[in-house]
C-alpha positions as a Markdown table, in Angstrom:
| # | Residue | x | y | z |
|---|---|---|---|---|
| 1 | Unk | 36.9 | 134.5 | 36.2 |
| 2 | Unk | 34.0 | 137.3 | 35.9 |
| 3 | Unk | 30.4 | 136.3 | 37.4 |
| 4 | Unk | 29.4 | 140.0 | 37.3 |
| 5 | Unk | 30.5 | 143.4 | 36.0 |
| 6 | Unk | 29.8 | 146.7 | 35.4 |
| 7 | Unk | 30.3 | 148.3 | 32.1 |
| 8 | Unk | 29.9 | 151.9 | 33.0 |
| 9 | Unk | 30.6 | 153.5 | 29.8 |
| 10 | Unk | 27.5 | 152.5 | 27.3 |
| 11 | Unk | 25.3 | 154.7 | 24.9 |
| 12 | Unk | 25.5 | 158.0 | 22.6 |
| 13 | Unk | 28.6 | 159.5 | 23.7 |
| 14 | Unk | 30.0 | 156.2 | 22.0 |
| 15 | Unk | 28.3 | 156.0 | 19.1 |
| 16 | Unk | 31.8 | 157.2 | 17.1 |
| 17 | Unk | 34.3 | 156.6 | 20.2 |
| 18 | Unk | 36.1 | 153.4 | 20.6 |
| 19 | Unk | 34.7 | 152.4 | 16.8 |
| 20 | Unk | 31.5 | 153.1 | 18.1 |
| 21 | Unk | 32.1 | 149.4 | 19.9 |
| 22 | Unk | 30.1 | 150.8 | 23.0 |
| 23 | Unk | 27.4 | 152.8 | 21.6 |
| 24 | Unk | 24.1 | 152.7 | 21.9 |
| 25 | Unk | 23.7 | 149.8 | 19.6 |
| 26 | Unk | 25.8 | 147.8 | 22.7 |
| 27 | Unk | 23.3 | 148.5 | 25.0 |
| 28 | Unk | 20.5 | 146.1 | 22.5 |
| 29 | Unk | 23.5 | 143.6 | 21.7 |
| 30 | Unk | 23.4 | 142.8 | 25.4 |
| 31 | Unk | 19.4 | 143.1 | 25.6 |
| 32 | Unk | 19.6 | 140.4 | 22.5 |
| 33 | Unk | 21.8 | 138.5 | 24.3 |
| 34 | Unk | 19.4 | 137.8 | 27.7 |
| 35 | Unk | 16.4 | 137.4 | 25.6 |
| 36 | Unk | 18.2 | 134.3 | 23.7 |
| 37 | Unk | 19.4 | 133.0 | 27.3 |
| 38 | Unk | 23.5 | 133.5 | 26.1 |
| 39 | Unk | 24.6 | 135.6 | 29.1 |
| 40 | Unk | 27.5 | 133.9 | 31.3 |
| 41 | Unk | 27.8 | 137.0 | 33.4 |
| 42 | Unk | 25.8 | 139.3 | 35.1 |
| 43 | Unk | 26.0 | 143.5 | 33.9 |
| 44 | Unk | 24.9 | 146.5 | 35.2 |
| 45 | Unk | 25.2 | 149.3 | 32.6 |
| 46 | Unk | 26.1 | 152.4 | 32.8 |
| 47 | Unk | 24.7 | 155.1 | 30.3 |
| 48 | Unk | 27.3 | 156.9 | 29.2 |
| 49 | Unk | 24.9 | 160.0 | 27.9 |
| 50 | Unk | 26.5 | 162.9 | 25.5 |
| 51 | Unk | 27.9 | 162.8 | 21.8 |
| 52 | Unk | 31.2 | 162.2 | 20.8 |
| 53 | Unk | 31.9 | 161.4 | 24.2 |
| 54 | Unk | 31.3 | 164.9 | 25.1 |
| 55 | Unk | 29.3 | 165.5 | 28.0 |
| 56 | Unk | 26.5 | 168.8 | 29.0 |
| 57 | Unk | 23.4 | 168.9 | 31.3 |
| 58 | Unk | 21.5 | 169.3 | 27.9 |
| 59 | Unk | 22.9 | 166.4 | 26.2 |
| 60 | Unk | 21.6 | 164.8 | 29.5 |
| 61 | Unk | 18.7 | 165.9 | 30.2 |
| 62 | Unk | 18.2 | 165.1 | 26.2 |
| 63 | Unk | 18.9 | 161.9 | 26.5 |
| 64 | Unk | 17.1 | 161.1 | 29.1 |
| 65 | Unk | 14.0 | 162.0 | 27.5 |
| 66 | Unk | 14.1 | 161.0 | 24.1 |
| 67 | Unk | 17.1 | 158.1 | 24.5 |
| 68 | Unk | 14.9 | 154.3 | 24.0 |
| 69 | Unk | 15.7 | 152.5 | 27.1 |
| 70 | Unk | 15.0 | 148.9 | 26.6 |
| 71 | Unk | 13.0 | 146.5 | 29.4 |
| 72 | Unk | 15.7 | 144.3 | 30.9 |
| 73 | Unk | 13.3 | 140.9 | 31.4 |
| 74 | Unk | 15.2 | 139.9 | 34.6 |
| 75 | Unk | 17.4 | 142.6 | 36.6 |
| 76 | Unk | 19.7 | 140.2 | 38.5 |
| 77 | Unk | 21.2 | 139.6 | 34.9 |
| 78 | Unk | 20.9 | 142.8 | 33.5 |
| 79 | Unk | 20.1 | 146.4 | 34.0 |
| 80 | Unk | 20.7 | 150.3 | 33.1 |
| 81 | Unk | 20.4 | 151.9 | 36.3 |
| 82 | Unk | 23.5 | 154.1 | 36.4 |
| 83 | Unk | 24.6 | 157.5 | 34.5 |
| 84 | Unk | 28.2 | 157.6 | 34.0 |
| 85 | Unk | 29.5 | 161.1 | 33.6 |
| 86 | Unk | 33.3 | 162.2 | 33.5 |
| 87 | Unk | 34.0 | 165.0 | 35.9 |
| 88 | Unk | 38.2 | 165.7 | 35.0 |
| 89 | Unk | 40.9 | 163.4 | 33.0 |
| 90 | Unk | 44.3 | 161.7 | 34.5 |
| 91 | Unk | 46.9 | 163.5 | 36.3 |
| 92 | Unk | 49.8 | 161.7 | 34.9 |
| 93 | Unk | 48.6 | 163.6 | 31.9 |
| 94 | Unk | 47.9 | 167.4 | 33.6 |
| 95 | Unk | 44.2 | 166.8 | 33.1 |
| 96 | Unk | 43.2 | 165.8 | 36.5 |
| 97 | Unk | 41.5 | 168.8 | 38.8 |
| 98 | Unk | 43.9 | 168.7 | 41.7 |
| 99 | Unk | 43.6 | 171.8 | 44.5 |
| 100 | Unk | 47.1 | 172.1 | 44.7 |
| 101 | Unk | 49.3 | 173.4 | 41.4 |
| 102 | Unk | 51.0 | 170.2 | 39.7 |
| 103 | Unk | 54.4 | 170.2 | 40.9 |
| 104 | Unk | 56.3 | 169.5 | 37.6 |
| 105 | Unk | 53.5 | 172.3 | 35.7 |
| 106 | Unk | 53.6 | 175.1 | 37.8 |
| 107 | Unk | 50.5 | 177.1 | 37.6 |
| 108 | Unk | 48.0 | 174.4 | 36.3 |
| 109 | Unk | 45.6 | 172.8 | 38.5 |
| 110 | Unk | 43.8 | 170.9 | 35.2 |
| 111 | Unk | 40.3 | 171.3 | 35.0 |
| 112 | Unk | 36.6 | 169.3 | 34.5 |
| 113 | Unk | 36.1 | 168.3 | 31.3 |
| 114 | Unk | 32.6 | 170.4 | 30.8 |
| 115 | Unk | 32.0 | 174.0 | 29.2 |
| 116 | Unk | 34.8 | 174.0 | 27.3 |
| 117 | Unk | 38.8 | 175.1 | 27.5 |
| 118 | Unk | 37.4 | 178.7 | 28.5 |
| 119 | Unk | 34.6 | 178.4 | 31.1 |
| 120 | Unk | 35.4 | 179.6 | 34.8 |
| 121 | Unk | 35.8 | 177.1 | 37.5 |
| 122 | Unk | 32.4 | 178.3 | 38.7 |
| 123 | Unk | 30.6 | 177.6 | 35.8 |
| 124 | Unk | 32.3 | 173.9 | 35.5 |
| 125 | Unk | 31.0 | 173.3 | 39.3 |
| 126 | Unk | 27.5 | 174.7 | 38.5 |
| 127 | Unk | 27.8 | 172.0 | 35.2 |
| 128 | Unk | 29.3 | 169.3 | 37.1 |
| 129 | Unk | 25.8 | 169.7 | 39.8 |
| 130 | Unk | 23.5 | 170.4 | 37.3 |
| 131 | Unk | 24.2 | 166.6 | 35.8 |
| 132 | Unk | 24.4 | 165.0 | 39.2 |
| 133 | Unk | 20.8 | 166.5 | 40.6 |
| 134 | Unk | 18.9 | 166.0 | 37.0 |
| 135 | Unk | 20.4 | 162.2 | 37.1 |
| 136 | Unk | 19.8 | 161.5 | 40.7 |
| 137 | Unk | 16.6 | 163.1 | 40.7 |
| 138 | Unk | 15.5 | 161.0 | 37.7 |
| 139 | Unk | 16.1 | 158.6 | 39.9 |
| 140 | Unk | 19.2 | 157.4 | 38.8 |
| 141 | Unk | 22.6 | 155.8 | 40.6 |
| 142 | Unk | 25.7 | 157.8 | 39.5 |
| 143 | Unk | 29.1 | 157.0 | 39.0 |
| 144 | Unk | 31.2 | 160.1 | 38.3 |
| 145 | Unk | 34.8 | 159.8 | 37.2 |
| 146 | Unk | 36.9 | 161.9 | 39.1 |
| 147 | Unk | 40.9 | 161.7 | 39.7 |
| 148 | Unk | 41.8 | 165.1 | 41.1 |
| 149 | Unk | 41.6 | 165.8 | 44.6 |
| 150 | Unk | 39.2 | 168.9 | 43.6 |
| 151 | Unk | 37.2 | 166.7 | 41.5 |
| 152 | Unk | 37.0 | 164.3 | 44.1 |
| 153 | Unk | 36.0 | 167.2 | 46.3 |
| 154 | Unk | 33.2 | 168.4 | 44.4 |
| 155 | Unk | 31.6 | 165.1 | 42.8 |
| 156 | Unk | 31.1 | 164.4 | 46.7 |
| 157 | Unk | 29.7 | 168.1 | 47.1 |
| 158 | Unk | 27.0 | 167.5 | 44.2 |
| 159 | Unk | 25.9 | 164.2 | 45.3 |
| 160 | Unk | 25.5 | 165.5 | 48.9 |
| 161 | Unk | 23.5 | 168.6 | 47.8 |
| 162 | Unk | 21.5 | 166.6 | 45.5 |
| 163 | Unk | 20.8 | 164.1 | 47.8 |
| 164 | Unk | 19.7 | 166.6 | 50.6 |
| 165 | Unk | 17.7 | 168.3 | 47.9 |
| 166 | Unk | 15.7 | 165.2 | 46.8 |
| 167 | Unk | 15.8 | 162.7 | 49.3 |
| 168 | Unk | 15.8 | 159.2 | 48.4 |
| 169 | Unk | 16.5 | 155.3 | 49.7 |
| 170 | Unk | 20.6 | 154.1 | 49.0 |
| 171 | Unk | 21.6 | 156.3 | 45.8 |
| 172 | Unk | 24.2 | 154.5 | 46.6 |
| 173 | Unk | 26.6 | 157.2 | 44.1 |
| 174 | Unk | 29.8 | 156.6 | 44.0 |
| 175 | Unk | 33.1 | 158.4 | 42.3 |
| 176 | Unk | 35.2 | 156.3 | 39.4 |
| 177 | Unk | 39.0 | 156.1 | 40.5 |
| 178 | Unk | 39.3 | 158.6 | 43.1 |
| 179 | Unk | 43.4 | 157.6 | 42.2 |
| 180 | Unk | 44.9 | 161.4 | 44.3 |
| 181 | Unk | 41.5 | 161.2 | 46.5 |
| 182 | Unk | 39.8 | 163.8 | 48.7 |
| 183 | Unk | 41.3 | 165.4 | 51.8 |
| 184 | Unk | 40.1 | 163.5 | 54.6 |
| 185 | Unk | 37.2 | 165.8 | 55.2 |
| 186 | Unk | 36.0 | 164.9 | 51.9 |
| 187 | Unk | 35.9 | 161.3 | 52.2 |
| 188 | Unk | 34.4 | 161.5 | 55.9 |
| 189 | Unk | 31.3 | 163.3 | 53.9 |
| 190 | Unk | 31.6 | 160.5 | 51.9 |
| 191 | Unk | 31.4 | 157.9 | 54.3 |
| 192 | Unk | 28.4 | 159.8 | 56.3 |
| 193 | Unk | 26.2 | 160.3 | 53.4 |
| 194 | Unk | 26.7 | 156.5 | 51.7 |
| 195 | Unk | 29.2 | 157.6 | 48.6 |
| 196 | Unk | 31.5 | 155.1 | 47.5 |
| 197 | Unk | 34.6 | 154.6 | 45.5 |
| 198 | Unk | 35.2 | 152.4 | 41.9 |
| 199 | Unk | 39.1 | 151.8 | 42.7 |
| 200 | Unk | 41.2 | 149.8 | 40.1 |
| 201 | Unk | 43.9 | 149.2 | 42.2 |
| 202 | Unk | 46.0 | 147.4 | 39.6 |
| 203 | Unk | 46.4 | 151.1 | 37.9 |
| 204 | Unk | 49.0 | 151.7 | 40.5 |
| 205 | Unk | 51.7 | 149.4 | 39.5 |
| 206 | Unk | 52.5 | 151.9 | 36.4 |
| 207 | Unk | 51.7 | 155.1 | 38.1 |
| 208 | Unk | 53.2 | 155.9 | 41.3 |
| 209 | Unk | 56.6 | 157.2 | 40.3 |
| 210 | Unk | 54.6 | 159.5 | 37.8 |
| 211 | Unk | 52.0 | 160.8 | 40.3 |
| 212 | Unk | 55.0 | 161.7 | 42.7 |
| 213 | Unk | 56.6 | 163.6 | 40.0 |
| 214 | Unk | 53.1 | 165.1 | 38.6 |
| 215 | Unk | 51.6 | 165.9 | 42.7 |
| 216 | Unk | 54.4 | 165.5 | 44.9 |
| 217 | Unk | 53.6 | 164.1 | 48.2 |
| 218 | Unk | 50.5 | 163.5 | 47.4 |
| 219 | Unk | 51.5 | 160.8 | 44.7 |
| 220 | Unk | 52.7 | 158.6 | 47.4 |
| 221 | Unk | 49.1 | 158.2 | 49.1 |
| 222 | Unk | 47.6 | 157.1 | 45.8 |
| 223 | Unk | 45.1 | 154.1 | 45.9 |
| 224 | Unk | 45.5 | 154.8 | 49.4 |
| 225 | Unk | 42.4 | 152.2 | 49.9 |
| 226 | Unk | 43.1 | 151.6 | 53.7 |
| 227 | Unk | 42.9 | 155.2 | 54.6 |
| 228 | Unk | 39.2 | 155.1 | 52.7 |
| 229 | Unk | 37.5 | 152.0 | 54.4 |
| 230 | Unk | 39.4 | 153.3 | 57.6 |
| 231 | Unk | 37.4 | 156.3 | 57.6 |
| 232 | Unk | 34.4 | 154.3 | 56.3 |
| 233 | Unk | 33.9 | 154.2 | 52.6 |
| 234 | Unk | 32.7 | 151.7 | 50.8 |
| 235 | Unk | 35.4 | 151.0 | 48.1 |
| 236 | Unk | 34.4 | 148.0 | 45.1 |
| 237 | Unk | 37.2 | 147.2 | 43.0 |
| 238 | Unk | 36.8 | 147.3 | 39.5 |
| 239 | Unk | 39.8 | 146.5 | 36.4 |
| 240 | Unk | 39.2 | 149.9 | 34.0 |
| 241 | Unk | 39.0 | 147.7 | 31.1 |
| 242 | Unk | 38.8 | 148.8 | 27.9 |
| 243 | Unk | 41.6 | 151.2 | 29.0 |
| 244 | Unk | 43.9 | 149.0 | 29.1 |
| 245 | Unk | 45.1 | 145.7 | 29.8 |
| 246 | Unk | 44.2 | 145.5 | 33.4 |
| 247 | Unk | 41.1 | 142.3 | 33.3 |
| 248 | Unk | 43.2 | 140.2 | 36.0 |
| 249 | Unk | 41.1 | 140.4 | 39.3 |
| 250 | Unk | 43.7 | 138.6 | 41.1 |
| 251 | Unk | 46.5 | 141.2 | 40.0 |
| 252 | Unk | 44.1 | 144.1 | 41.5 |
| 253 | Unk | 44.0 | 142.2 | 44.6 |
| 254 | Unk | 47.8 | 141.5 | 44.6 |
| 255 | Unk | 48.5 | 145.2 | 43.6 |
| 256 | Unk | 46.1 | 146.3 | 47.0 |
| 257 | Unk | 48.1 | 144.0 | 49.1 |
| 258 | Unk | 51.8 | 144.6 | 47.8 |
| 259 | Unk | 51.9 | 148.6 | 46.7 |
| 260 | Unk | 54.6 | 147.6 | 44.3 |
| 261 | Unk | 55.6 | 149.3 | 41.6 |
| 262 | Unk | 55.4 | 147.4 | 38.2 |
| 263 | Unk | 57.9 | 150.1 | 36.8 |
| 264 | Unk | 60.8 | 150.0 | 39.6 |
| 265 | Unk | 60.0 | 147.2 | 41.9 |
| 266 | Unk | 59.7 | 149.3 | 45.0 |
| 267 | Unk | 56.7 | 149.1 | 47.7 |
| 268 | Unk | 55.2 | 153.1 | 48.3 |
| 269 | Unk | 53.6 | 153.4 | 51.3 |
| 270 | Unk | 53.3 | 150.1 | 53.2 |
| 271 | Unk | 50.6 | 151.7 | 55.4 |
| 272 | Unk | 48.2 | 151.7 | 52.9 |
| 273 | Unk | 48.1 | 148.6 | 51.9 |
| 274 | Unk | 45.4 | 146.0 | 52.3 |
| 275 | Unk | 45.0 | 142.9 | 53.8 |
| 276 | Unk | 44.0 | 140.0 | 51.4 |
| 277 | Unk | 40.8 | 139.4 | 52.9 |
| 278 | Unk | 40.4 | 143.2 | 52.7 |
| 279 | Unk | 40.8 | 143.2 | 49.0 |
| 280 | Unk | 39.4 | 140.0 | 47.9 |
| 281 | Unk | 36.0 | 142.0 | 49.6 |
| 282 | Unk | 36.6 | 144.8 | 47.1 |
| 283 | Unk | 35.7 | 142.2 | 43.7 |
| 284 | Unk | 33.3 | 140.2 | 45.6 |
| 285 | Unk | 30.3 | 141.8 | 48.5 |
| 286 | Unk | 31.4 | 145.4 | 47.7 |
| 287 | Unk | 31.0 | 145.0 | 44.2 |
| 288 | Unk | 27.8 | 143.3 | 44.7 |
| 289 | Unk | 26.9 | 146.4 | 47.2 |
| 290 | Unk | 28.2 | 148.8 | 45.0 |
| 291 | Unk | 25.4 | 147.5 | 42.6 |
| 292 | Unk | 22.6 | 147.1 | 44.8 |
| 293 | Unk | 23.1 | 143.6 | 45.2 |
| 294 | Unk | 24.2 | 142.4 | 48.0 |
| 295 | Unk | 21.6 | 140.3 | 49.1 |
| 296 | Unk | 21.6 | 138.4 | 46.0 |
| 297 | Unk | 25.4 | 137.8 | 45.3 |
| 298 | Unk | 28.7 | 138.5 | 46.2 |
| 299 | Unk | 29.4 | 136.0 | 48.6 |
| 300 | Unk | 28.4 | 132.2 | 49.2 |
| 301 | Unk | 25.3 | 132.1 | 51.0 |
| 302 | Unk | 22.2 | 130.5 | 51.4 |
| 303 | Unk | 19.5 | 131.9 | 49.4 |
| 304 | Unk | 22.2 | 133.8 | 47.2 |
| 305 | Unk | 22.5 | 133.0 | 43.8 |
| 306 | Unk | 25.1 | 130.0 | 42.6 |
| 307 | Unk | 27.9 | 132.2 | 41.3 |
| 308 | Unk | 31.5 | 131.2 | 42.0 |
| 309 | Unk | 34.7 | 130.5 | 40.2 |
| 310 | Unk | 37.0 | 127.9 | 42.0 |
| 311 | Unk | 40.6 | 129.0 | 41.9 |
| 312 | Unk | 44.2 | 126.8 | 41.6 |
| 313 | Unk | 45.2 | 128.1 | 45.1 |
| 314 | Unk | 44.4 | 129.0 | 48.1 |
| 315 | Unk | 44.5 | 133.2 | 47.7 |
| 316 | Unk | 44.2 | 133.6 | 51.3 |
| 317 | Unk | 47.5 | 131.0 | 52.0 |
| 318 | Unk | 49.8 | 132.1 | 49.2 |
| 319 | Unk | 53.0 | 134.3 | 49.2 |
| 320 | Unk | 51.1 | 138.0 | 48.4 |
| 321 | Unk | 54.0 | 138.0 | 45.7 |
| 322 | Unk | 52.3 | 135.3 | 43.6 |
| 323 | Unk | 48.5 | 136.0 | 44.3 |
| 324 | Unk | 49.0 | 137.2 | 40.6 |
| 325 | Unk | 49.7 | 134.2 | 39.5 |
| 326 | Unk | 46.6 | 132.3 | 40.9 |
| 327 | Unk | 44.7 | 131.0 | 37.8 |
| 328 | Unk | 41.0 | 130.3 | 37.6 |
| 329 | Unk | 40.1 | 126.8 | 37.2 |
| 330 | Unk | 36.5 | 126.9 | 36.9 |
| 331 | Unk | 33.8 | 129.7 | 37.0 |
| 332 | Unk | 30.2 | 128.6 | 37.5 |
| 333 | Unk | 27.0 | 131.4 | 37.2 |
| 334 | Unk | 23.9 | 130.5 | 38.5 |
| 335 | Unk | 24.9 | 127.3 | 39.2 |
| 336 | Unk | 26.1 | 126.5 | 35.6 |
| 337 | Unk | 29.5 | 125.6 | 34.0 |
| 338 | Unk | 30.6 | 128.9 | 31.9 |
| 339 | Unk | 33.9 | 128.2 | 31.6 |
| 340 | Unk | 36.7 | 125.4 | 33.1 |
| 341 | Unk | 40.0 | 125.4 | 32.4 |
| 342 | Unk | 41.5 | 122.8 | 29.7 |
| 343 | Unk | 42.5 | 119.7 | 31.7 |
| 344 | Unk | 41.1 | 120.7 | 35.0 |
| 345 | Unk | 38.4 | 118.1 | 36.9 |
């Protein structure tokens, strides 16, 4: 049910991580397979610089020089544009760098996950913008995971002073998760300066209860999506695959619209939620944006390219209850048959 993705985590830093399944070697495995004509889906990569999935302006700035980029023959099916880096960790774990103490760990506000357990928050920040001006000015897109509110809060503040720095057409940067978000301050500079938000809104289901026990009031306004296009930014939803088992585009889109626990069944925050044509734009045109592709997919147009998947039902007309349910029937790329369902016409 996948036309295009982004796999935002590929290169040294994996080398040993994950089996070394998305290390360096991945990023030739998927140059092999577009020079043999065997992609069904169209990637954007994301280099995923560092070693042993730790992360340092120096292991940046050395991979960026030495690191063998291959030539991508044809970028509307595959490119490395985009430097992943991790800014903080979860805050259902305590790892997240939230402003306010966590409620049920008084006295920790978690931390970045640069310099080590016993660098100040100073030197973390001057870290964290060190990485985002050498990528941005290499002229790279960014896309910097960051869960706690401070981490929100100061990925925005290094893309901002990068970009002022060393201007430069649509960056188009944008910060992984975002789950606790910014103040609203925070994601007004966000909006102004063109920054946008990776939300996997199916995350939710397993996490609210947690994040209200972990941040207190704050938990209940996680994935608060409405509240970020309201105020202007540009949110693509994405699944966070390989971290779980969360591929199911149509459960993100039913988690957006419902805000209901998978854990107790109840709905947090009914305000927040989106509509379905809201959220259906999230995997589709602001995906495709998010990218730097709008004007080539992401929606059915003329002079766009012939990438579709025809669902069972209608998602628009269906009880937002069972939008999870909706199966793919067929998915077409480029105007080809890659997959159709056993039986279907």
């Amino acid at each position: 049910g996948y036309t295009s993705y982004t796999d935002a985590a590929v290169g040294p830093a994996m080398n040993v991580r994950e089996a070394g399944a998305a290390g360096e070697r991945a990023i030739y495995c998927y140059k092999k397979l577009q020079d043999e004509g065997k992609l069904t889906a169209r990637v954007s990569l994301g280099l995923y610089s560092g070693i042993s999935g730790l992360q340092s302006y120096e292991y940046l700035k050395h991979d960026l020089t030495k690191f063998d980029f291959p030539e991508f023959d044809n970028p509307d099916w595959l490119e490395m544009k985009m430097i992943k880096v991790f800014c903080d960790g979860v805050h259902i774990f305590h790892t997240a760098w939230v402003k306010d103490e966590y409620t049920d760990l008084p006295g920790s506000h978690g931390r970045s996950c640069l310099c080590g357990a016993e660098a100040s928050e100073e030197e973390q920040i001057k870290e964290l913008h060190a990485m985002i001006e050498l990528a941005h000015q290499s002229g790279y897109q960014l896309g910097v995971h960051a869960i706690g509110d401070f981490a929100v809060k100061i990925t925005i503040d290094g893309f901002v002073n990068a970009m002022q720095k060393y201007p430069r057409e649509n960056p188009r940067h944008y910060v992984i998760h975002a789950d606790v978000m910014g103040d609203n301050e925070d994601l007004l500079k966000a909006a102004k300066f063109g920054i946008g938000v990776s939300a996997q809104p199916n995350l939710a289901d397993h996490m609210y209860e947690k994040s209200i026990t972990c941040i207190g009031k704050k938990g209940k306004r996680i994935f608060g999506l409405k509240e970020m296009l309201d105020l202007g930014v540009k949110v693509a939803g994405g699944s966070d695959t390989y971290s779980g088992e969360f591929p199911h585009w149509r459960k993100g889109v039913q988690s957006a619209v419902t805000r209901r626990s998978g854990i107790t069944g109840k709905i947090h925050s009914p305000e927040l939620a989106l509509n379905v044509e809201e959220a259906v734009r999230l995997f589709t045109i602001n995906g495709a944006y998010q990218e730097g592709k709008e004007n080539v997919r992401g929606s059915i147009e003329v002079n766009k390219v012939a990438d579709f998947q025809v669902l069972d039902k209608d998602i628009f007309e269906v009880d937002h209850e069972e939008i999870g349910d909706i199966q793919v029937v067929m998915t077409m790329v480029d105007g080809k048959i890659v997959y159709q369902k056993e039986g279907a016409i």
